[in-house]
Coordinates of C-alpha atoms in Angstrom, one line a residue:
M161 CA 2.8 -18.6 -9.2
A162 CA -0.4 -16.7 -10.0
P163 CA 0.0 -13.6 -12.1
A164 CA -0.2 -10.3 -10.3
P165 CA -3.5 -8.4 -10.6
S166 CA -3.6 -5.6 -13.1
L167 CA -3.0 -2.1 -11.9
E168 CA -6.6 -1.3 -12.4
K169 CA -7.7 -4.2 -10.2
Q170 CA -5.1 -3.5 -7.6
Y171 CA -6.4 0.0 -7.0
M172 CA -10.1 -0.6 -7.5
S173 CA -10.1 -3.5 -5.0
S174 CA -8.0 -1.8 -2.4
A175 CA -11.0 -0.8 -0.3
S176 CA -11.7 -4.5 0.5
A177 CA -9.8 -6.6 3.0
P178 CA -7.0 -8.7 1.5
K179 CA -7.5 -12.5 1.3
K180 CA -4.2 -13.0 3.2
M181 CA -1.9 -11.0 5.3
P182 CA -0.4 -8.2 3.1
M183 CA 3.3 -7.9 2.6
A184 CA 4.9 -5.4 5.0
P185 CA 5.8 -2.2 3.0
R186 CA 9.5 -1.7 2.4
P187 CA 10.9 1.6 3.7
S188 CA 12.0 3.8 0.8
A189 CA 12.5 7.5 0.1
S190 CA 12.4 9.9 -2.8
I191 CA 13.4 13.5 -3.4
L192 CA 11.6 16.2 -5.3
L193 CA 14.8 17.9 -6.4
I194 CA 14.3 21.5 -7.3
S195 CA 16.9 23.2 -9.5
P196 CA 18.4 26.7 -9.1
T197 CA 15.8 27.9 -11.7
N198 CA 12.9 26.1 -9.8
E199 CA 12.6 23.2 -12.3
I200 CA 12.3 19.6 -11.0
L201 CA 14.3 16.5 -11.8
L202 CA 12.7 13.4 -13.2
L203 CA 14.3 10.1 -14.2
H204 CA 13.0 7.9 -17.0
R205 CA 13.0 4.3 -15.8
V206 CA 13.9 1.4 -18.1
R207 CA 11.2 -0.7 -19.6
T208 CA 12.4 -3.8 -17.8
S209 CA 12.2 -2.3 -14.3
S210 CA 10.2 -4.3 -11.7
A211 CA 8.7 -1.0 -10.4
F212 CA 7.3 1.8 -12.5
P213 CA 8.6 0.5 -15.8
S214 CA 9.0 3.2 -18.5
A215 CA 7.7 5.8 -16.1
H216 CA 9.2 9.2 -15.1
V217 CA 9.9 9.2 -11.4
F218 CA 11.7 11.2 -8.7
P219 CA 15.1 10.0 -7.7
G220 CA 14.8 7.6 -4.8
G221 CA 14.6 3.9 -3.8
N222 CA 14.7 1.4 -1.0
L223 CA 16.6 1.9 2.1
S224 CA 19.7 -0.2 2.8
A225 CA 20.8 -1.0 6.3
S226 CA 24.4 -1.4 5.2
Q227 CA 24.4 2.0 3.6
D228 CA 21.8 4.1 5.5
G229 CA 22.1 2.9 9.1
A230 CA 19.5 1.2 11.3
I231 CA 16.1 0.8 9.6
P232 CA 13.1 0.6 11.9
A233 CA 11.4 -2.8 12.0
P234 CA 8.0 -3.1 10.2
D235 CA 6.1 -3.1 13.5
A236 CA 8.2 -0.4 15.1
P237 CA 6.4 2.9 15.9
D238 CA 9.0 4.9 13.9
C239 CA 8.8 2.7 10.8
H240 CA 6.6 5.2 9.0
V241 CA 8.2 8.3 10.4
D242 CA 10.8 10.6 8.9
G243 CA 14.2 9.6 10.3
P244 CA 18.0 9.5 9.7
A245 CA 17.9 6.3 7.6
Y246 CA 15.2 7.7 5.3
R247 CA 17.2 10.9 4.8
I248 CA 20.5 9.2 4.1
G249 CA 18.8 6.8 1.8
A250 CA 17.0 9.5 -0.2
I251 CA 20.3 11.4 -0.8
R252 CA 22.3 8.2 -1.5
E253 CA 19.7 7.1 -4.1
C254 CA 19.7 10.6 -5.7
F255 CA 23.4 10.4 -6.1
E256 CA 23.4 6.8 -7.5
E257 CA 20.6 7.6 -10.0
S258 CA 21.5 11.1 -11.1
G259 CA 25.1 11.8 -10.2
I260 CA 24.0 14.9 -8.1
L261 CA 25.6 14.8 -4.7
L262 CA 23.7 16.6 -2.0
A263 CA 26.6 17.0 0.4
R264 CA 28.5 20.1 1.6
T265 CA 31.8 21.1 3.0
K266 CA 32.0 22.1 6.6
E267 CA 31.9 25.7 5.5
G268 CA 28.5 25.1 3.8
R269 CA 29.5 25.0 0.2
F270 CA 28.4 22.1 -2.1
L271 CA 31.1 19.4 -2.1
D272 CA 32.9 19.6 -5.5
V273 CA 33.9 16.1 -6.7
P274 CA 35.7 15.5 -10.0
E275 CA 33.5 13.8 -12.6
A276 CA 35.7 10.6 -12.8
E277 CA 35.6 10.1 -9.0
R278 CA 31.9 10.8 -8.9
E279 CA 31.1 8.2 -11.6
R280 CA 33.4 5.7 -9.9
A281 CA 31.7 6.2 -6.6
R282 CA 28.2 5.9 -8.1
K283 CA 29.0 2.4 -9.4
E284 CA 30.8 1.3 -6.2
I285 CA 28.1 2.5 -3.9
H286 CA 25.3 0.9 -6.0
A287 CA 27.2 -2.4 -5.8
E288 CA 27.6 -1.9 -2.1
R289 CA 31.4 -2.1 -2.3
L290 CA 31.7 1.4 -0.9
R291 CA 29.7 3.0 1.9
F292 CA 28.1 6.3 0.8
V293 CA 28.5 8.2 4.1
D294 CA 32.1 7.0 4.6
W295 CA 33.0 8.2 1.0
V296 CA 31.5 11.6 1.6
E297 CA 33.2 12.1 4.9
G298 CA 36.5 10.9 3.4
L299 CA 36.2 13.8 1.0
G300 CA 35.8 16.2 3.9
G301 CA 32.1 16.6 3.3
V302 CA 28.8 16.1 5.2
V303 CA 25.7 14.6 3.8
D304 CA 23.2 17.4 3.6
S305 CA 20.3 15.5 5.2
N306 CA 19.2 18.5 7.3
S307 CA 18.1 20.4 4.2
L308 CA 15.5 17.8 3.2
V309 CA 11.9 19.0 3.7
P310 CA 9.4 16.2 4.4
F311 CA 6.4 16.3 2.0
T312 CA 4.0 13.5 2.5
R313 CA 4.5 9.7 2.9
W314 CA 2.9 7.1 0.5
I315 CA 2.1 3.6 1.6
T316 CA 1.2 1.1 -1.2
P317 CA -2.3 -0.4 -0.9
T318 CA -2.4 -3.8 0.8
N319 CA -3.3 -5.9 -2.3
V320 CA -0.4 -4.7 -4.4
P321 CA 2.3 -7.4 -4.6
K322 CA 5.2 -5.0 -3.9
R323 CA 4.5 -2.5 -1.2
F324 CA 6.5 0.5 -0.1
S325 CA 6.4 3.1 2.7
T326 CA 7.9 6.0 0.8
Q327 CA 9.0 9.2 2.5
M328 CA 8.9 12.1 0.1
Y329 CA 11.2 15.1 0.5
I330 CA 11.8 18.4 -1.2
Y331 CA 15.3 19.6 -1.6
W332 CA 16.0 23.1 -2.9
L333 CA 19.2 23.4 -4.7
D334 CA 20.8 26.8 -3.9
L335 CA 19.8 29.8 -5.9
P336 CA 22.4 31.5 -8.0
S337 CA 24.0 34.5 -6.2
S338 CA 24.6 36.5 -9.4
A339 CA 21.9 38.9 -8.3
S340 CA 20.9 40.2 -4.9
S341 CA 18.3 38.3 -3.0
S342 CA 16.4 39.1 0.1
T343 CA 16.9 36.8 3.0
P344 CA 14.0 34.3 3.4
S345 CA 12.1 33.8 6.6
P346 CA 14.2 31.5 8.9
A347 CA 11.1 29.6 9.8
L348 CA 10.8 28.4 6.2
D349 CA 14.4 27.0 6.3
L350 CA 15.2 27.8 2.6
P351 CA 18.8 27.5 1.4
T352 CA 21.0 30.5 0.9
T353 CA 22.4 31.5 -2.5
S354 CA 25.5 29.9 -3.7
E355 CA 28.1 30.0 -6.5
A356 CA 28.0 26.2 -6.7
I357 CA 27.9 24.6 -10.1
I358 CA 25.4 21.7 -10.0
P359 CA 26.5 18.8 -12.1
I360 CA 24.3 18.0 -15.1
P361 CA 22.1 15.1 -14.1
T362 CA 22.9 11.9 -15.9
S363 CA 21.4 8.4 -16.1
D364 CA 22.9 5.5 -14.1
G365 CA 24.1 3.9 -17.3
G366 CA 20.9 2.1 -17.9
L367 CA 20.8 0.1 -14.7
E368 CA 17.5 1.6 -13.7
H369 CA 17.1 4.8 -15.7
T370 CA 17.8 5.9 -19.3
A371 CA 17.6 9.6 -18.8
A372 CA 17.7 12.3 -16.1
L373 CA 16.4 15.8 -16.9
F374 CA 15.3 19.0 -15.1
A375 CA 12.2 20.7 -16.6
P376 CA 9.4 23.0 -15.3
L377 CA 6.8 21.2 -13.3
E378 CA 4.0 22.4 -15.7
T379 CA 5.9 20.9 -18.6
W380 CA 6.0 17.4 -17.0
L381 CA 2.4 17.7 -16.1
R382 CA 1.3 18.8 -19.5
Q383 CA 3.2 15.9 -21.2
A384 CA 1.6 13.4 -18.7
S385 CA -1.9 14.8 -19.4
A386 CA -1.2 14.4 -23.1
N387 CA -0.1 10.8 -22.4
E388 CA 3.4 11.6 -23.8
I389 CA 5.1 10.3 -20.7
I390 CA 4.0 8.1 -17.8
L391 CA 3.5 9.6 -14.4
F392 CA 2.1 7.5 -11.6
P393 CA -0.4 9.1 -9.2
P394 CA 2.1 10.1 -6.4
Q395 CA 4.4 11.9 -8.8
F396 CA 1.6 13.6 -10.7
Y397 CA -0.2 14.6 -7.5
L398 CA 2.8 16.1 -5.7
M399 CA 3.9 18.1 -8.8
H400 CA 0.3 19.3 -9.2
L401 CA 0.5 20.7 -5.7
L402 CA 3.8 22.6 -6.3
A403 CA 3.3 23.7 -9.9
P404 CA 1.2 26.8 -9.1
F405 CA 4.1 28.2 -7.0
L406 CA 7.0 27.3 -9.3
A407 CA 5.7 28.5 -12.7
P408 CA 8.4 29.5 -15.3
S409 CA 8.6 33.0 -16.7
P410 CA 5.7 33.7 -19.0
S411 CA 8.1 35.2 -21.5
S412 CA 10.7 32.9 -23.1
S413 CA 12.9 35.9 -23.6
R414 CA 13.2 36.8 -19.9
K415 CA 14.4 34.6 -17.1
L416 CA 13.1 34.9 -13.6
S417 CA 15.3 37.0 -11.4
T418 CA 16.8 35.6 -8.2
N419 CA 14.4 37.6 -6.2
E420 CA 11.5 36.2 -8.2
L421 CA 12.8 32.6 -7.8
Q422 CA 13.2 33.2 -4.0
A423 CA 9.6 34.6 -3.8
Q424 CA 8.3 31.4 -5.5
R425 CA 10.1 29.2 -3.0
T426 CA 8.9 31.2 0.0
A427 CA 5.3 30.9 -1.2
A428 CA 5.8 27.1 -1.9
M429 CA 7.3 26.6 1.5
A430 CA 4.5 28.5 3.2
F431 CA 2.1 26.0 1.6
V432 CA 4.3 23.0 2.5
V433 CA 4.5 23.8 6.2
G434 CA 0.7 24.2 6.4
D435 CA -1.9 21.5 6.8
G436 CA -3.6 22.1 3.4
D437 CA -7.1 21.2 4.5
G438 CA -7.6 22.7 7.9
R439 CA -7.6 19.4 9.7
G440 CA -4.4 20.0 11.7
V441 CA -2.1 17.5 9.8
T442 CA 0.8 19.2 8.0
W443 CA 2.0 18.0 4.6
A444 CA 5.1 16.6 6.4
D445 CA 2.8 14.2 8.4
K446 CA 0.2 13.4 5.7
V447 CA 0.1 9.8 4.7
M448 CA -1.5 8.6 1.4
S449 CA -2.6 5.0 0.7
P450 CA -4.7 5.3 -2.4
V451 CA -8.1 3.6 -2.3
G452 CA -10.3 3.1 -5.3
L453 CA -13.7 4.8 -4.8
F454 CA -15.3 3.8 -8.1
M455 CA -14.7 3.7 -11.8
R456 CA -16.3 6.4 -13.9
K457 CA -18.5 5.0 -16.6
G458 CA -18.0 8.0 -18.8
D459 CA -14.3 7.6 -19.4
G460 CA -13.3 4.4 -17.6
R461 CA -11.0 6.2 -15.1
S462 CA -10.5 5.0 -11.6
V463 CA -11.2 7.6 -8.8
L464 CA -8.6 7.2 -6.1
A465 CA -9.2 8.7 -2.6
L466 CA -6.1 9.9 -0.7
D467 CA -7.5 10.4 2.8
K468 CA -6.6 7.1 4.4
P469 CA -3.1 6.3 5.7
G470 CA -3.3 2.5 5.2
P471 CA -3.8 -0.3 7.9
E472 CA -0.3 0.2 9.3
L473 CA -1.3 3.7 10.5
A474 CA -5.0 3.2 10.9
D475 CA -5.0 4.2 14.6
S476 CA -2.2 6.8 14.4
G477 CA -4.3 9.9 13.9
R478 CA -2.5 10.6 10.7
T479 CA -4.5 11.2 7.6
G480 CA -4.0 12.1 4.0
D481 CA -5.7 14.6 1.7
W482 CA -9.5 14.7 2.2
D483 CA -10.2 17.3 -0.4
R484 CA -8.5 15.9 -3.6
V485 CA -8.7 12.7 -5.6
V486 CA -6.6 11.4 -8.5
L487 CA -8.3 10.1 -11.6
A488 CA -6.4 7.7 -13.8
K489 CA -7.0 4.9 -16.3
F490 CA -4.8 1.9 -15.6
G491 CA -3.5 -0.5 -18.3
K492 CA -0.6 -2.7 -19.0
G493 CA 1.5 0.3 -20.0
G494 CA 0.9 2.2 -16.8
P495 CA -1.6 5.0 -15.9
T496 CA -2.9 7.3 -18.5
D497 CA -5.3 10.3 -18.5
V498 CA -4.1 11.2 -14.9
E499 CA -5.7 14.2 -13.3
V500 CA -6.1 15.7 -9.9
R501 CA -9.6 17.0 -9.0
T502 CA -11.5 18.1 -5.9
R503 CA -13.3 15.2 -4.4
K504 CA -16.5 17.3 -4.0
D505 CA -16.6 18.1 -7.7
V506 CA -16.0 14.5 -8.9
L507 CA -18.6 13.0 -6.5
E508 CA -21.1 15.7 -7.6
E509 CA -20.4 14.8 -11.3
E510 CA -21.1 11.1 -10.5
R511 CA -24.3 11.9 -8.8
A512 CA -25.4 14.1 -11.6
A513 CA -24.6 11.4 -14.1
G514 CA -26.6 8.9 -12.1
R515 CA -29.6 11.2 -12.0
E516 CA -29.4 11.8 -15.7
K517 CA -29.2 8.0 -16.4
G518 CA -32.3 7.6 -14.2
K519 CA -34.3 9.9 -16.5
L520 CA -33.5 7.8 -19.6

């Protein structure tokens, strides 16, 4: 078997037609899980993982027909559309990987499950000896799939050996009710306050992850920019979009109030339900299939365009982000020097560099 092309070659050759029929992308789902203090959960994948080794990722994974219900066929119109299987799969994977169960009682409170039972169920569900939805319902709960907020879909380029069609969601864990909070706009569909105690996220025992941790978005982005952690373009890009809205308190001695946290969420949701570039496609419907535009000679970074949805959705009318690009240097250890820039600025820099070279 021929070795898989390097990450750099995979991305930089993605604008050309594949030599053979590409693999159909596997349906998968991930959650940007936001804590009661507006931090985000990332999981540190094991080095031996077949996907995103050693990287920090959102909880999520492939859909399972036996666990999540009917999965649309690769050529079905709804294969790349938000649906019940994607939502159940996202919440199931979040539970398996972090121990955080996004399920509620019929009265709307978070389902409280003893730690021993929660850990037993994680292992049994992962091994497919226990059906996730049946287990939740047996405890008198309901999987809280209605609270997931769609936030882009990512389809792996055609020449990458393992392809995924990943539905990204945001889930807002309830704000603490220790302080009064104004009621958010119903149109933004934000969760109410709650007295629920959210379990401390834990790894899955080293099966796929070695750590699970909430931290401010800007902290994760800063560590990735310094190449202290690995973030792949989708994770870096989506956190880059949300970080301006969910900034931590500027003073380490003062925590944000519930009202301030709520205001951050309201502003973030106002952005999420918009189209972002004025072309009429909301963030819920945007589809990103990164395409390498060129490699910068100055720093060797690939410039990835995000405006195309991939061949599976070429005639769907859905598009990605026309205004931004992701810069990254790809190597054996994963992407480094990741950055999100405006497409206009990066192209102008490249043209200016070309003109300068012509003068030499």
